[in-house]
Short mmCIF file of C-alpha atoms and ligand atoms in Angstrom, two decimals:
data_model
loop_
_atom_site.label_atom_id
_atom_site.label_comp_id
_atom_site.label_asym_id
_atom_site.label_seq_id
_atom_site.Cartn_x
_atom_site.Cartn_y
_atom_site.Cartn_z
CA UNK O 27 103.56 68.27 114.25
CA UNK O 28 103.37 71.29 111.83
CA UNK O 29 105.08 74.29 113.00
CA UNK O 30 102.87 77.61 113.30
CA UNK O 31 103.91 80.74 111.23
CA UNK O 32 102.20 83.78 112.41
CA UNK O 33 101.77 86.88 110.31
CA UNK O 34 99.96 90.27 111.61
CA UNK O 35 99.50 93.18 109.37
CA UNK O 36 98.15 96.62 110.71
CA UNK O 37 95.02 98.00 108.59
CA UNK O 38 96.35 101.19 106.66
CA UNK O 39 95.18 102.65 103.83
CA UNK O 40 96.06 101.90 100.36
CA UNK O 41 98.35 99.08 99.61
CA UNK O 42 101.06 99.84 97.08
CA UNK O 43 103.32 97.95 94.83
CA UNK O 44 106.25 98.15 97.55
CA UNK O 45 104.07 96.65 100.11
CA UNK O 46 103.20 93.83 97.59
CA UNK O 47 106.74 93.48 96.52
CA UNK O 48 108.45 93.63 99.88
CA UNK O 49 106.07 92.17 102.14
CA UNK O 50 102.83 90.58 100.89
CA UNK O 51 104.72 88.58 98.17
CA UNK O 52 107.51 87.19 100.36
CA UNK O 53 104.98 86.38 102.87
CA UNK O 54 102.77 84.32 100.92
CA UNK O 55 105.85 82.28 99.87
CA UNK O 56 106.57 81.45 103.35
CA UNK O 57 102.82 80.44 104.22
CA UNK O 58 103.45 77.42 101.95
CA UNK O 59 102.56 73.99 102.90
CA UNK O 60 104.60 72.37 105.40
CA UNK O 61 103.33 75.03 108.00
CA UNK O 62 100.06 75.84 109.92
CA UNK O 63 99.78 79.39 109.10
CA UNK O 64 97.95 82.42 110.95
CA UNK O 65 97.26 85.66 109.47
CA UNK O 66 95.46 88.70 111.06
CA UNK O 67 94.41 92.07 110.90
CA UNK O 68 95.82 94.03 113.93
CA UNK O 69 92.69 96.30 114.36
CA UNK O 70 93.13 96.66 117.88
CA UNK O 71 96.49 98.11 117.39
CA UNK O 72 95.90 100.41 114.82
CA UNK O 73 93.17 101.83 117.25
CA UNK O 74 96.33 103.43 118.98
CA UNK O 75 96.50 105.94 115.92
CA UNK O 76 93.44 105.41 113.67
CA UNK O 77 90.55 106.82 115.80
CA UNK O 78 88.07 107.40 112.89
CA UNK O 79 85.47 104.42 112.91
CA UNK O 80 84.99 104.44 109.12
CA UNK O 81 88.90 104.65 108.32
CA UNK O 82 89.51 101.69 110.56
CA UNK O 83 86.45 99.52 109.40
CA UNK O 84 87.34 100.45 105.69
CA UNK O 85 90.77 99.90 106.14
CA UNK O 86 90.51 96.66 107.72
CA UNK O 87 88.70 95.49 104.65
CA UNK O 88 90.92 96.70 102.28
CA UNK O 89 93.91 94.80 103.97
CA UNK O 90 91.58 91.68 104.13
CA UNK O 91 90.78 91.90 100.77
CA UNK O 92 94.11 92.85 99.06
CA UNK O 93 95.66 90.03 100.93
CA UNK O 94 93.05 87.38 99.56
CA UNK O 95 93.51 89.05 96.04
CA UNK O 96 97.11 88.36 96.45
CA UNK O 97 96.88 84.82 96.78
CA UNK O 98 96.27 84.37 100.62
CA UNK O 99 93.83 81.23 100.40
CA UNK O 100 91.75 81.34 103.54
CA UNK O 101 91.15 77.54 103.16
CA UNK O 102 94.77 77.36 104.16
CA UNK O 103 95.74 80.37 106.13
CA UNK O 104 93.65 80.90 109.24
CA UNK O 105 92.71 84.68 108.54
CA UNK O 106 90.59 86.68 111.07
CA UNK O 107 90.49 90.06 112.67
CA UNK O 108 92.44 90.41 116.06
CA UNK O 109 89.61 92.13 117.63
CA UNK O 110 87.32 88.86 117.06
CA UNK O 111 89.54 86.62 119.29
CA UNK O 112 88.64 87.93 123.06
CA UNK O 113 91.10 85.15 124.40
CA UNK O 114 94.23 87.51 123.15
CA UNK O 115 93.13 90.22 125.05
CA UNK O 116 92.60 88.27 128.16
CA UNK O 117 96.05 86.75 127.88
CA UNK O 118 97.45 90.32 127.36
CA UNK O 119 96.30 91.18 130.89
CA UNK O 120 98.49 88.32 132.17
CA UNK O 121 101.52 89.00 130.21
CA UNK O 122 101.54 92.68 131.72
CA UNK O 123 101.70 91.28 134.81
CA UNK O 124 104.98 89.98 133.78
CA UNK O 125 106.29 92.90 132.15
CA UNK O 126 108.49 95.17 134.08
CA UNK O 127 107.49 98.71 133.29
CA UNK O 128 111.01 99.22 132.30
CA UNK O 129 111.08 96.94 129.26
CA UNK O 130 107.90 99.35 127.92
CA UNK O 131 110.08 102.66 128.86
CA UNK O 132 112.63 101.09 126.27
CA UNK O 133 110.46 99.73 123.48
CA UNK O 134 111.37 101.63 120.32
CA UNK O 135 108.21 103.39 119.28
CA UNK O 136 107.47 104.77 122.61
CA UNK O 137 111.28 105.79 123.12
CA UNK O 138 110.98 107.59 119.46
CA UNK O 139 107.91 109.48 120.65
CA UNK O 140 109.83 110.67 123.90
CA UNK O 141 112.75 111.77 122.08
CA UNK O 142 110.81 113.73 119.62
CA UNK O 143 109.00 115.47 122.33
CA UNK O 144 112.39 116.40 124.40
CA UNK O 145 113.93 117.98 120.98
CA UNK O 146 110.42 119.74 120.47
CA UNK O 147 110.92 121.20 123.74
CA UNK O 148 107.92 120.13 125.19
CA UNK O 149 107.34 120.00 129.02
CA UNK O 150 105.32 116.95 129.03
CA UNK O 151 107.88 114.15 127.77
CA UNK O 152 104.91 111.74 127.22
CA UNK O 153 103.10 114.17 125.41
CA UNK O 154 100.52 112.44 122.53
CA UNK O 155 101.29 109.04 124.12
CA UNK O 156 98.42 107.04 124.72
CA UNK O 157 98.29 103.62 127.02
CA UNK O 158 97.79 101.92 123.84
CA UNK O 159 100.99 103.02 122.59
CA UNK O 160 102.93 102.59 125.49
CA UNK O 161 101.53 98.88 126.26
CA UNK O 162 101.43 98.20 122.36
CA UNK O 163 104.40 95.57 122.50
CA UNK O 164 102.61 93.62 125.31
CA UNK O 165 99.28 93.18 122.95
CA UNK O 166 101.82 92.30 120.13
CA UNK O 167 103.25 89.37 122.64
CA UNK O 168 99.97 88.25 122.92
CA UNK O 169 98.81 88.26 119.46
CA UNK O 170 101.95 86.03 119.05
CA UNK O 171 101.91 83.76 122.36
CA UNK O 172 98.20 83.30 122.26
CA UNK O 173 98.51 80.56 119.34
CA UNK O 174 101.79 78.85 120.40
CA UNK O 175 103.54 80.41 117.28
CA UNK O 176 106.88 78.90 116.30
CA UNK O 177 107.70 81.44 113.77
CA UNK O 178 107.08 85.21 113.08
CA UNK O 179 108.24 86.69 109.91
CA UNK O 180 109.13 90.40 110.52
CA UNK O 181 110.80 93.10 109.38
CA UNK O 182 113.90 94.40 110.97
CA UNK O 183 112.02 97.24 113.01
CA UNK O 184 109.76 94.50 114.61
CA UNK O 185 112.67 92.50 116.31
CA UNK O 186 112.54 94.18 119.26
CA UNK O 187 108.97 93.47 119.86
CA UNK O 188 109.68 89.67 119.28
CA UNK O 189 112.65 89.89 121.96
CA UNK O 190 109.93 91.44 124.46
CA UNK O 191 107.48 88.56 123.79
CA UNK O 192 109.93 86.47 124.31
CA UNK O 193 111.37 87.69 127.74
CA UNK O 194 107.84 87.79 128.79
CA UNK O 195 106.96 84.24 127.78
CA UNK O 196 110.47 83.38 129.38
CA UNK O 197 109.62 85.18 132.74
CA UNK O 198 106.22 83.42 133.09
CA UNK O 199 107.81 79.82 132.06
CA UNK O 200 110.27 80.27 134.92
CA UNK O 201 107.76 81.45 137.48
CA UNK O 202 105.76 78.42 137.13
CA UNK O 203 108.27 76.10 136.38
CA UNK O 204 106.85 74.65 133.40
CA UNK O 205 106.15 75.48 129.40
CA UNK O 206 103.17 77.74 129.75
CA UNK O 207 103.87 79.64 126.83
CA UNK O 208 105.82 78.42 123.67
CA UNK O 209 109.01 80.82 123.04
CA UNK O 210 108.40 82.06 119.30
CA UNK O 211 111.44 83.16 117.02
CA UNK O 212 111.28 86.07 114.58
CA UNK O 213 112.60 85.11 111.09
CA UNK O 214 113.85 88.23 109.84
CA UNK O 215 113.40 89.46 106.17
CA UNK O 216 116.91 90.84 105.72
CA UNK O 217 116.98 90.60 102.22
CA UNK O 218 113.61 92.69 101.60
CA UNK O 219 114.58 95.08 98.65
CA UNK O 220 113.98 98.40 98.65
CA UNK O 221 111.46 99.19 96.00
CA UNK O 222 111.85 102.84 94.36
CA UNK O 223 108.72 105.14 93.89
CA UNK O 224 107.93 107.36 91.43
CA UNK O 225 110.56 109.99 92.21
CA UNK O 226 112.88 107.09 92.74
CA UNK O 227 113.23 107.17 96.68
CA UNK O 228 111.84 104.38 98.75
CA UNK O 229 108.26 103.78 97.93
CA UNK O 230 106.42 104.87 100.94
CA UNK O 231 103.19 106.71 101.81
CA UNK O 232 105.41 109.13 103.73
CA UNK O 233 106.87 110.29 100.49
CA UNK O 234 103.93 110.61 98.54
CA UNK O 235 105.47 108.43 95.60
CA UNK O 236 103.24 105.50 95.59
CA UNK O 237 101.91 103.37 92.96
CA UNK O 238 98.62 101.85 94.36
CA UNK O 239 98.38 98.22 94.07
CA UNK O 240 95.09 98.13 92.86
CA UNK O 241 95.09 101.40 90.63
CA UNK O 242 92.87 100.51 87.32
CA UNK O 243 94.63 100.13 84.12
CA UNK O 244 94.29 104.05 82.95
CA UNK O 245 95.32 105.60 85.92
CA UNK O 246 98.31 102.57 86.66
CA UNK O 247 99.34 103.98 83.00
CA UNK O 248 99.46 107.56 83.99
CA UNK O 249 101.33 107.25 87.19
CA UNK O 250 104.09 105.04 85.35
CA UNK O 251 104.50 107.68 83.17
CA UNK O 252 105.06 110.18 85.87
CA UNK O 253 108.34 108.09 86.91
CA UNK O 254 111.13 110.30 87.21
CA UNK O 255 113.78 109.99 84.27
CA UNK O 256 116.64 112.13 82.93
CA UNK O 257 116.87 114.02 79.93
CA UNK O 258 118.87 111.45 77.77
CA UNK O 259 117.47 111.41 74.20
CA UNK O 260 115.89 108.42 72.98
CA UNK O 261 118.77 106.90 71.16
CA UNK O 262 121.20 107.18 73.92
CA UNK O 263 122.34 104.03 75.63
CA UNK O 264 121.12 103.67 79.02
CA UNK O 265 121.93 102.32 82.42
CA UNK O 266 119.59 99.53 83.73
CA UNK O 267 121.50 100.22 87.02
CA UNK O 268 119.65 102.75 89.06
CA UNK O 269 116.99 102.90 86.73
CA UNK O 270 113.33 102.91 88.54
CA UNK O 271 111.67 101.64 85.47
CA UNK O 272 113.84 98.67 84.87
CA UNK O 273 114.02 97.86 88.63
CA UNK O 274 110.10 97.80 88.83
CA UNK O 275 110.35 95.78 85.59
CA UNK O 276 112.17 93.09 87.04
CA UNK O 277 109.59 92.35 89.53
CA UNK O 278 106.55 91.60 86.91
CA UNK O 279 108.39 90.69 83.70
CA UNK O 280 109.62 87.16 82.66
CA UNK O 281 113.49 86.41 82.41
CA UNK O 282 113.12 86.58 78.47
CA UNK O 283 111.47 89.86 78.98
CA UNK O 284 113.88 91.17 81.21
CA UNK O 285 116.68 90.17 78.98
CA UNK O 286 114.97 91.81 75.99
CA UNK O 287 114.50 95.26 77.73
CA UNK O 288 118.12 95.32 78.94
CA UNK O 289 119.42 94.87 75.61
CA UNK O 290 117.03 97.84 74.53
CA UNK O 291 118.28 100.05 77.53
CA UNK O 292 121.74 99.24 75.85
CA UNK O 293 120.94 100.13 72.27
CA UNK O 294 118.72 103.18 73.44
CA UNK O 295 115.16 103.24 74.27
CA UNK O 296 113.06 106.30 74.57
CA UNK O 297 111.90 106.82 78.02
CA UNK O 298 108.25 106.55 77.03
CA UNK O 299 108.73 103.19 75.14
CA UNK O 300 110.72 101.84 78.38
CA UNK O 301 107.52 103.01 80.50
CA UNK O 302 104.87 101.57 78.18
CA UNK O 303 107.05 98.41 78.62
CA UNK O 304 106.51 98.62 82.14
CA UNK O 305 103.19 99.57 82.26
CA UNK O 306 102.39 96.49 80.20
CA UNK O 307 104.21 93.93 82.49
CA UNK O 308 102.67 95.34 85.51
CA UNK O 309 99.15 95.57 84.20
CA UNK O 310 99.41 91.84 82.96
CA UNK O 311 100.45 90.98 86.65
CA UNK O 312 98.13 93.13 88.40
CA UNK O 313 94.76 92.95 86.36
CA UNK O 314 93.61 89.31 87.76
CA UNK O 315 94.43 90.76 91.17
CA UNK O 316 92.43 93.96 90.76
CA UNK O 317 89.77 92.23 89.47
CA UNK O 318 89.38 89.82 92.49
CA UNK O 319 90.26 92.73 95.04
CA UNK O 320 87.34 94.75 93.40
CA UNK O 321 84.87 91.62 93.42
CA UNK O 322 85.68 91.01 97.18
CA UNK O 323 85.65 94.62 98.41
CA UNK O 324 82.21 95.39 96.90
CA UNK O 325 81.24 92.40 99.04
CA UNK O 326 81.78 93.09 102.72
CA UNK O 327 79.25 90.48 103.71
CA UNK O 328 81.61 87.51 102.12
CA UNK O 329 84.78 89.17 103.65
CA UNK O 330 82.94 89.59 106.99
CA UNK O 331 82.26 85.42 106.71
CA UNK O 332 85.42 84.73 105.81
CA UNK O 333 87.12 86.60 108.71
CA UNK O 334 84.55 84.83 111.24
CA UNK O 335 85.19 81.64 109.97
CA UNK O 336 88.80 82.41 110.82
CA UNK O 337 88.20 83.69 113.97
CA UNK O 338 86.37 80.64 114.95
CA UNK O 339 89.32 78.49 114.35
CA UNK O 340 91.59 80.76 115.72
CA UNK O 341 89.77 80.83 119.08
CA UNK O 342 89.94 77.15 119.19
CA UNK O 343 93.56 77.34 119.30
CA UNK O 344 93.67 80.47 121.80
CA UNK O 345 91.25 78.86 124.14
CA UNK O 346 93.77 75.83 124.52
CA UNK O 347 96.01 78.44 125.58
CA UNK O 348 94.24 80.57 127.62
CA UNK O 349 93.34 77.30 129.71
CA UNK O 350 96.80 76.70 130.28
CA UNK O 351 97.72 80.08 131.54
CA UNK O 352 94.77 80.11 133.97
CA UNK O 353 95.60 76.84 135.41
CA UNK O 354 99.27 77.65 136.28
CA UNK O 355 98.56 81.13 137.19
CA UNK O 356 95.92 79.54 139.42
CA UNK O 357 93.25 82.20 138.72
N1 LIG P 417 103.50 95.39 114.91
C1 LIG P 417 103.25 95.21 113.63
C2 LIG P 417 103.62 96.10 112.48
O1 LIG P 417 103.38 97.34 112.85
C3 LIG P 417 102.17 94.70 113.45
C4 LIG P 417 101.69 93.43 114.43
C5 LIG P 417 101.18 93.56 115.28
C6 LIG P 417 102.23 92.19 114.61
N2 LIG P 417 100.80 92.26 116.10
C7 LIG P 417 101.45 91.30 115.36
C8 LIG P 417 103.31 91.57 113.62
C9 LIG P 417 101.94 89.78 115.81
C10 LIG P 417 103.64 90.11 113.84
C11 LIG P 417 102.94 89.46 115.00
O2 LIG P 417 103.91 95.52 111.38
#
């Protein structure tokens, strides 16, 4: 039996180079051959924070098109919207009946919110917390457990959520003295690199230093030219270590090209030339992805169809789990 790998992403706007190198590319690597892979857009999770209909809808299409443009193959990976699989939400209720409230009190996103309220001297420590946010880990547990998932690739920040999913599943299995739910395992991407943004800090929407993954060539070049550099003159030897330009170049160029640019750094290269080299290597890799993305995003009907087909397959799987849950619990 093939092992099942499940990846979930929240539909956020504007996928950037940092997402691509740090999350999308490694996840697509993992989704290779020997596994059965599922990929979904956690749009109901996003509803805890994105409460603008157009934004949520657009983001969902954007993320779907982005992953497919980057190489996710809907023929090989089951890709669906979370909201198209109602079984997940039915199972989530059952999970919530086995989740001690205290476990949610200790979930880190909620705890961080409470701490912030405390620091800000708010009377109500739950200020700004909706129940969706509070129960976020239960729905996430259901995303995973509804498909008999074996492995979940996650960043360090999601480890606790995986622990919660395992805890709840074990509790249910223990209660009914059988393997009602499969116990999933986190696959933590420890070596996930920090991709620097335009200003040298980690590339992140919150620092406003990102390079959008599908920027047109012209604006891509403009952004690359904005990368912060020091004021060394062109002929001065330059350090590759710590150079944003060089670090990004390594992610897009071939081994030979990387060696050549390293030499040019050593013997002196003007920052403008270095940026031009970076732009060209990025543009070469990104142009086919951008073309594919643009074609997909202009055709939401096709995206809807891909997602509907994925949801159909996903539901077949979740129905089995739901049946098992219902039979075991006696509802
Ligand atoms: N919580 C995840 C994040 O913020 C997204 C997510 C929701 C998820 N459900 C999931 C990830 C299930 C993996 C499995 O990134």
